[in-house]
Coordinates of C-alpha atoms and ligand atoms in Angstrom, one line a residue:
P1 CA -26.9 -1.8 15.8
P2 CA -27.1 -2.5 19.3
A3 CA -26.0 0.0 21.7
R4 CA -23.4 -1.9 22.8
H5 CA -22.4 -1.5 18.8
L6 CA -22.0 2.2 19.1
F7 CA -21.0 4.8 20.2
S8 CA -24.0 7.4 21.9
D9 CA -23.3 9.0 25.1
P10 CA -21.9 12.2 24.4
A11 CA -20.1 11.8 27.7
E12 CA -18.5 8.7 27.0
M13 CA -16.8 9.9 23.0
A14 CA -15.6 13.1 24.4
A15 CA -13.8 11.7 27.2
L16 CA -12.4 8.9 25.2
R17 CA -11.5 12.3 22.5
R18 CA -9.6 13.4 25.0
S19 CA -7.3 10.4 26.6
L20 CA -6.8 10.0 22.9
L21 CA -5.6 13.1 21.6
A22 CA -3.5 13.5 25.1
W23 CA -1.5 10.0 24.6
Y24 CA -0.7 10.9 21.2
D25 CA 0.4 14.8 21.4
E26 CA 3.0 12.7 24.5
C27 CA 3.8 9.1 22.5
K28 CA 2.7 10.0 18.5
R29 CA 6.9 8.9 16.8
D30 CA 8.7 11.5 14.5
L31 CA 7.7 10.9 11.2
P32 CA 8.9 13.6 8.3
W33 CA 5.4 13.7 6.9
R34 CA 3.9 14.9 10.3
A35 CA 7.1 17.3 10.4
L36 CA 6.1 18.8 7.7
A37 CA 2.4 19.0 7.9
A38 CA 3.1 20.9 11.2
T39 CA 5.4 23.7 10.5
E40 CA 4.2 24.8 6.7
P41 CA 1.9 27.8 6.8
D42 CA 1.1 26.7 3.1
A43 CA -2.3 24.9 3.4
D44 CA -1.5 23.3 -0.1
R45 CA 1.7 22.3 -0.1
R46 CA 0.4 20.3 3.2
A47 CA -2.1 18.8 1.2
Y48 CA 0.6 17.5 -1.5
A49 CA 2.2 16.9 1.2
V50 CA 0.6 14.2 3.5
W51 CA -0.8 13.3 -0.6
V52 CA 2.2 12.0 -1.0
S53 CA 2.5 9.9 2.5
E54 CA -1.2 8.7 1.8
I55 CA -0.6 6.9 -1.2
M56 CA 2.4 5.5 -0.8
L57 CA 1.8 4.3 3.3
Q58 CA -1.2 2.2 1.4
Q59 CA 0.7 -1.1 1.8
T60 CA 3.3 -0.5 2.9
Q61 CA 5.5 -0.6 6.2
V62 CA 6.6 3.0 8.0
A63 CA 9.8 2.2 8.3
T64 CA 10.8 1.8 4.7
V65 CA 8.7 4.0 3.3
I66 CA 10.4 7.2 5.3
N67 CA 13.5 6.8 2.9
Y68 CA 11.1 6.9 -0.3
Y69 CA 9.3 9.1 1.2
N70 CA 12.3 11.8 1.3
R71 CA 14.3 11.3 -1.5
W72 CA 10.9 11.9 -3.3
M73 CA 10.3 15.4 -1.8
Q74 CA 12.9 16.7 -2.1
K75 CA 13.1 15.2 -5.8
W76 CA 9.7 16.9 -5.9
P77 CA 9.1 19.1 -3.0
T78 CA 5.5 21.1 -4.3
L79 CA 2.9 20.2 -6.8
Q80 CA 4.1 21.8 -9.4
A81 CA 6.9 19.5 -9.8
L82 CA 5.5 16.6 -9.3
A83 CA 2.9 18.0 -12.7
Q84 CA 6.2 18.5 -14.8
A85 CA 8.5 15.5 -13.5
S86 CA 8.3 12.2 -16.4
L87 CA 6.7 9.3 -15.7
E88 CA 9.7 7.4 -15.7
E89 CA 11.4 9.1 -13.5
V90 CA 8.7 8.9 -11.0
N91 CA 8.7 4.8 -12.4
E92 CA 12.7 4.9 -10.4
L93 CA 11.9 6.6 -7.9
W94 CA 9.3 4.8 -7.0
A95 CA 11.0 1.6 -7.3
G96 CA 10.8 -1.4 -4.4
L97 CA 8.2 0.4 -3.1
G98 CA 5.9 -2.1 -5.1
Y99 CA 2.2 -1.5 -6.1
Y100 CA 3.5 0.4 -9.0
S101 CA 0.3 2.1 -10.5
R102 CA -0.1 3.7 -6.7
G103 CA 3.8 6.3 -8.3
K104 CA 1.7 6.7 -11.6
R105 CA -1.8 7.7 -10.4
L106 CA -0.3 10.3 -8.2
Q107 CA 1.8 12.2 -11.0
E108 CA -1.2 11.7 -13.1
A109 CA -3.3 13.9 -10.8
A110 CA -0.3 16.2 -10.2
R111 CA -0.9 16.7 -13.4
K112 CA -4.5 16.8 -13.5
V113 CA -4.8 20.0 -10.4
M114 CA -2.5 21.8 -12.2
S115 CA -4.6 21.6 -16.0
D116 CA -8.0 21.2 -15.0
L117 CA -8.0 23.2 -11.4
A118 CA -5.7 25.9 -11.8
G119 CA -3.0 24.4 -9.5
R120 CA -4.7 24.4 -6.6
M121 CA -5.6 21.8 -4.3
P122 CA -9.6 20.5 -3.9
R123 CA -10.4 21.0 -0.6
T124 CA -12.6 18.6 1.0
A125 CA -13.4 14.4 1.2
E126 CA -15.9 14.8 -0.9
D127 CA -14.2 16.8 -3.9
L128 CA -10.9 15.2 -3.5
Q129 CA -12.5 11.8 -3.9
K130 CA -14.4 13.0 -6.9
L131 CA -11.8 15.1 -8.7
L132 CA -8.4 13.6 -8.1
P133 CA -7.6 9.7 -9.5
G134 CA -6.0 7.6 -6.9
V135 CA -7.0 9.7 -4.4
G136 CA -10.7 6.9 -2.7
R137 CA -12.8 7.7 0.2
Y138 CA -9.7 7.2 3.1
T139 CA -7.5 8.8 1.2
A140 CA -9.5 12.0 0.7
G141 CA -10.9 12.4 4.3
A142 CA -7.1 12.8 5.9
I143 CA -6.0 15.0 3.8
A144 CA -9.1 16.9 4.5
S145 CA -8.5 16.8 8.0
I146 CA -4.8 16.8 8.2
S147 CA -4.1 19.7 6.3
Y148 CA -7.7 21.7 5.7
G149 CA -9.1 20.5 8.6
Q150 CA -11.9 19.2 7.7
A151 CA -13.8 17.0 10.7
T152 CA -14.0 14.0 9.2
G153 CA -13.5 10.5 9.9
V154 CA -10.9 8.3 8.5
V155 CA -10.8 4.7 8.3
D156 CA -8.1 2.2 7.5
G157 CA -6.9 -1.0 8.2
N158 CA -5.4 -0.4 11.5
V159 CA -9.1 2.4 12.4
I160 CA -10.9 -1.2 12.0
R161 CA -9.4 -2.6 14.1
V162 CA -8.9 -0.3 17.0
L163 CA -13.5 0.3 16.7
C164 CA -13.8 -3.5 16.5
R165 CA -12.5 -3.8 18.6
L166 CA -14.0 -1.2 21.0
R167 CA -17.1 -1.7 20.5
C168 CA -17.7 -5.6 19.9
I169 CA -17.9 -6.0 16.8
G170 CA -17.2 -9.5 15.4
A171 CA -18.7 -9.6 11.5
D172 CA -17.1 -10.0 9.1
S173 CA -14.8 -6.8 8.5
S174 CA -14.1 -6.6 5.1
S175 CA -18.8 -6.9 4.3
P176 CA -19.6 -3.3 2.6
A177 CA -21.9 -3.4 5.2
V178 CA -19.4 -2.9 8.4
I179 CA -17.5 -1.0 6.6
E180 CA -20.4 1.2 6.0
R181 CA -20.8 0.5 10.7
L182 CA -17.3 1.6 10.5
W183 CA -17.2 4.8 9.1
D184 CA -20.1 6.4 10.6
M185 CA -18.2 5.7 13.5
A186 CA -15.7 7.7 12.9
N187 CA -17.3 10.1 11.7
A188 CA -19.4 10.7 15.2
L189 CA -16.5 9.7 16.6
V190 CA -13.6 12.4 15.2
D191 CA -12.9 16.0 17.2
R192 CA -14.5 18.6 15.5
S193 CA -11.5 20.9 16.6
R194 CA -8.8 18.4 16.4
P195 CA -9.9 16.3 13.7
G196 CA -6.5 15.8 12.0
D197 CA -4.7 14.8 14.7
F198 CA -7.7 12.4 16.0
N199 CA -7.8 10.5 13.2
Q200 CA -3.5 9.9 12.9
A201 CA -3.8 9.3 16.4
L202 CA -6.8 6.8 16.2
M203 CA -4.6 5.1 13.6
E204 CA -0.9 5.7 15.8
L205 CA -3.0 3.1 18.3
G206 CA -4.0 1.1 15.6
A207 CA -0.1 1.0 14.5
T208 CA 1.0 1.1 17.8
V209 CA -1.1 -0.4 20.5
C210 CA -3.7 -2.3 19.6
V211 CA -1.5 -3.8 17.2
P212 CA -2.9 -7.5 15.6
K213 CA -1.3 -10.1 17.3
A214 CA -0.6 -9.0 20.8
P215 CA -2.3 -5.7 22.1
L216 CA -0.8 -4.1 24.3
C217 CA -4.4 -3.5 26.3
G218 CA -2.6 -1.9 29.9
E219 CA -0.8 0.8 28.3
C220 CA -3.5 2.1 26.2
P221 CA -5.2 5.3 26.5
V222 CA -9.5 4.4 25.9
K223 CA -8.9 1.3 27.5
Q224 CA -11.8 2.2 29.5
H225 CA -14.0 2.2 27.1
C226 CA -12.6 -1.3 25.6
Q227 CA -16.0 -3.1 24.8
A228 CA -14.2 -6.6 23.6
R229 CA -11.2 -5.4 26.6
R230 CA -13.9 -6.0 29.5
R231 CA -15.7 -8.8 27.4
K232 CA -12.0 -10.0 28.5
L233 CA -11.3 -9.0 31.5
F234 CA -15.2 -9.8 33.1
G235 CA -17.0 -12.9 30.9
K236 CA -18.9 -10.2 29.2
P237 CA -19.3 -6.5 27.7
T238 CA -20.8 -3.7 30.0
P239 CA -24.5 -4.0 30.5
V240 CA -26.1 -1.4 28.2
P241 CA -29.9 -1.0 28.2
D242 CA -30.5 -3.1 25.2
V243 CA -27.9 -6.0 25.8
E244 CA -30.2 -8.3 24.6
D245 CA -31.1 -7.3 21.1
C246 CA -27.1 -8.6 20.6
G247 CA -26.0 -12.2 21.1
V248 CA -28.7 -14.5 19.8
G249 CA -27.8 -15.1 17.0
D250 CA -28.9 -12.5 13.9
C251 CA -27.2 -9.1 14.9
P252 CA -25.2 -8.3 12.2
L253 CA -21.8 -7.3 13.7
C254 CA -21.6 -9.4 16.3
P255 CA -19.2 -12.3 15.5
P256 CA -21.0 -15.0 13.5
A257 CA -23.5 -17.6 15.6
A258 CA -20.7 -20.3 13.6
E259 CA -17.6 -19.0 15.8
P260 CA -18.8 -17.4 19.0
W261 CA -16.4 -15.6 21.2
D262 CA -13.2 -18.1 22.1
S263 CA -11.8 -17.0 24.5
S264 CA -8.0 -18.4 24.4
L265 CA -7.9 -15.6 21.4
G266 CA -9.0 -11.9 24.2
V267 CA -9.2 -9.1 21.6
T268 CA -8.0 -10.7 19.6
N269 CA -11.3 -12.2 19.0
F270 CA -12.0 -8.6 16.6
P271 CA -12.0 -7.4 13.8
R272 CA -13.0 -10.7 12.0
K273 CA -12.0 -11.5 8.3
A274 CA -13.8 -13.2 5.8
A275 CA -10.7 -15.6 4.6
K276 CA -8.8 -13.9 1.8
K277 CA -8.8 -15.8 -1.8
Q278 CA -5.4 -17.5 -2.8
P279 CA -3.5 -16.4 -4.8
R280 CA -3.1 -17.6 -8.6
A281 CA 0.1 -19.3 -9.3
A282 CA 2.1 -18.7 -12.8
R283 CA 5.2 -18.7 -14.2
T284 CA 7.5 -17.1 -16.3
A285 CA 10.3 -17.3 -18.4
T286 CA 13.0 -14.6 -18.5
C287 CA 16.5 -14.7 -19.4
V288 CA 19.2 -12.3 -18.5
L289 CA 21.1 -11.4 -21.7
E290 CA 24.5 -10.5 -20.8
R291 CA 27.0 -8.6 -24.0
R292 CA 30.4 -7.8 -23.3
G293 CA 30.2 -3.2 -22.9
C294 CA 32.9 -1.4 -24.3
H295 CA 35.1 -0.7 -21.0
G296 CA 34.8 -5.0 -20.9
A297 CA 32.0 -4.7 -17.9
P298 CA 28.9 -7.1 -18.8
E299 CA 25.7 -5.5 -19.8
Y300 CA 21.8 -7.4 -19.5
L301 CA 19.3 -6.2 -21.5
I302 CA 16.4 -5.3 -20.9
V303 CA 12.5 -4.0 -22.1
Q304 CA 9.8 -1.8 -21.2
R305 CA 6.0 -3.1 -19.9
P306 CA 3.4 -2.1 -21.1
S307 CA 1.6 0.9 -19.1
S308 CA -1.2 -0.6 -18.2
G309 CA -1.5 -3.6 -15.9
L310 CA 0.4 -5.4 -13.3
L311 CA 4.1 -3.3 -13.1
A312 CA 2.7 -1.9 -15.9
G313 CA 6.3 0.6 -18.0
L314 CA 8.8 -1.2 -15.9
W315 CA 11.9 -2.8 -17.0
E316 CA 12.8 -6.2 -17.4
F317 CA 14.6 -8.4 -18.0
P318 CA 12.6 -9.7 -21.9
S319 CA 10.6 -12.4 -20.2
L320 CA 7.3 -15.0 -21.0
P321 CA 4.6 -16.2 -19.5
L322 CA 4.4 -20.1 -19.7
A323 CA 1.4 -22.1 -19.7
Q324 CA 0.5 -24.6 -17.3
G325 CA 2.4 -28.0 -17.6
L326 CA 4.7 -26.7 -20.4
Q327 CA 8.0 -29.2 -20.4
E328 CA 11.5 -28.1 -19.7
E329 CA 12.6 -28.6 -23.1
K330 CA 9.2 -27.1 -24.9
Q331 CA 10.5 -23.8 -22.2
R332 CA 13.6 -23.2 -23.9
E333 CA 11.9 -23.5 -27.2
V334 CA 9.4 -21.0 -26.9
L335 CA 12.2 -18.7 -24.6
A336 CA 14.3 -18.6 -27.5
D337 CA 12.2 -18.0 -30.3
H338 CA 11.0 -15.1 -27.9
L339 CA 15.1 -13.9 -27.2
Q340 CA 15.0 -14.7 -31.7
A341 CA 12.4 -11.8 -32.5
W342 CA 14.4 -9.4 -29.7
T343 CA 18.2 -9.5 -30.7
G344 CA 17.5 -10.4 -34.6
Q345 CA 20.3 -12.9 -34.2
P346 CA 19.1 -16.8 -34.2
V347 CA 19.2 -18.2 -30.4
V348 CA 18.8 -22.2 -30.0
A349 CA 17.9 -22.6 -27.3
G350 CA 20.5 -25.5 -26.2
G351 CA 22.3 -22.7 -25.6
L352 CA 19.9 -21.1 -23.4
R353 CA 21.4 -22.4 -19.7
F354 CA 19.0 -23.2 -16.7
I355 CA 20.4 -20.0 -14.0
G356 CA 17.0 -20.8 -11.5
E357 CA 13.5 -20.2 -10.1
V358 CA 13.0 -17.0 -8.1
V359 CA 9.9 -17.3 -6.4
H360 CA 8.1 -13.4 -5.6
I361 CA 4.5 -13.2 -4.0
F362 CA 2.3 -10.4 -6.1
S363 CA -1.1 -9.5 -3.9
H364 CA -2.6 -11.6 -6.4
I365 CA -0.6 -13.5 -8.2
H366 CA 2.3 -16.2 -7.1
Q367 CA 4.5 -15.8 -9.1
T368 CA 8.0 -18.4 -10.1
Y369 CA 10.5 -16.9 -12.7
V370 CA 12.2 -19.3 -14.1
V371 CA 15.0 -17.8 -15.1
Y372 CA 18.3 -18.5 -18.7
S373 CA 21.2 -15.9 -19.1
L374 CA 22.7 -16.3 -22.8
S375 CA 26.2 -14.6 -23.0
L376 CA 26.0 -13.3 -26.9
D377 CA 29.0 -12.4 -28.4
G378 CA 29.7 -8.7 -30.7
D379 CA 26.7 -6.4 -32.7
V380 CA 23.5 -7.1 -31.6
T381 CA 21.0 -5.5 -33.5
L382 CA 16.9 -4.4 -31.8
D383 CA 14.7 -4.4 -33.1
P384 CA 12.7 -0.9 -33.0
A385 CA 9.4 -2.0 -33.7
L386 CA 9.0 -4.2 -30.6
S387 CA 8.3 -2.7 -26.9
P388 CA 11.3 -0.2 -26.2
S389 CA 15.0 -2.0 -25.1
R390 CA 18.2 -0.8 -24.1
W391 CA 21.3 -2.4 -22.2
V392 CA 22.3 -1.6 -19.4
T393 CA 26.0 -2.3 -16.6
E394 CA 24.2 -3.9 -13.2
E395 CA 24.4 -0.1 -11.8
E396 CA 22.7 1.0 -14.6
F397 CA 20.1 -1.7 -14.0
R398 CA 19.4 -1.2 -10.3
A399 CA 18.8 3.0 -11.3
S400 CA 16.6 2.1 -14.0
A401 CA 12.6 1.3 -12.8
V402 CA 13.1 -2.4 -12.1
S403 CA 10.7 -4.3 -9.9
T404 CA 11.3 -5.9 -6.3
A405 CA 11.2 -9.5 -9.1
M406 CA 13.8 -8.3 -11.6
K407 CA 16.8 -7.2 -9.1
K408 CA 16.2 -11.1 -7.4
V409 CA 16.3 -12.5 -10.8
L410 CA 19.9 -10.5 -12.2
Ligands
SF4_1 FE1 -6.7 -1.9 21.6 FE2 -6.5 -3.2 24.2 FE3 -6.7 -0.7 24.0 FE4 -9.1 -2.2 22.9 S1 -7.7 -1.9 25.6 S2 -8.1 -0.5 21.6 S3 -8.3 -4.4 22.3 S4 -5.2 -2.1 22.9

């Protein structure tokens, strides 16, 4: 690619590293996993602490993760402790954090380290990615650089944004060709003596200064190296020797010719992404079955979802996916038949009380729960041949491994 999209001048790269690290030392946020990684002398324990935080932070905001992270590390302070936990316990602690397979995979990987690797964590990004389920290229790079000091770069959403702006990369940043370029760039840029801090600094810059909508360019420690800012201020990037190779429509890293630089957007011209696919719409009938418990308090029936697929192993009110365009009367009938199988009692469709609808957006599904309720009297025998099920009080329900969507339903 043309030189404007690369880092090729060693002096500039060294200056950028210095500025970024100095800023990080002064301005970084206090986060529990950073405190742990900084004070823990044992590298494998450090790696575990970083690993847990990185998995939790995938797709989830820092502010939400902190509480979950602290509870997790209190309950399972080491990999050994996590390997001995049950999946039910993991799901319970993870409840509300979303993307539930992350917790499950983390625990599977911990077990694998204990059983197949004699309790020793792999120590390079390549081995971490190869040997641990659920550890992708980014997480492997983060663990290896922060915990073991390997001079390897990382590329996540924040790094993509910062690098695309620093080097005016406007081609689709989710395309494999651009991602590969960014990895090359991150690996070339990473500071050899402080790789973990450098990677965290680059991500921190993206999270706090070079933010998506209104970046704080005036406060940015690397602004003098930023091509997007130059372009905004002076109308063009820094002249570089082969700049004429670029911007003629066939550059693989420039914005597409059909959507050129938009001066009203400034630096937020970068990065660019191809349009996202719309989430698929789905409807599910769900019924809150209620009975009086032994002390007169209401109890609710929850059933466990299959161990694979969406919300694997989590608990929910008995639910049934609905075919598109099913009339309300028909909905009640299919739901009543379904409930009859759970409770072993005849359930009359007309007895189901319609409560309302709950919408929950999963990453790829726009899910509407059509919520009914039904009170049951007397003894109810649950069919043990069906999936696991149990009666819970409201308090027990909230402490169970249930999704945020089901809490909304209740
Ligand atoms: Fe991001 Fe602005 Fe800094 Fe460039 S100068 S890296 S656009 S915050």
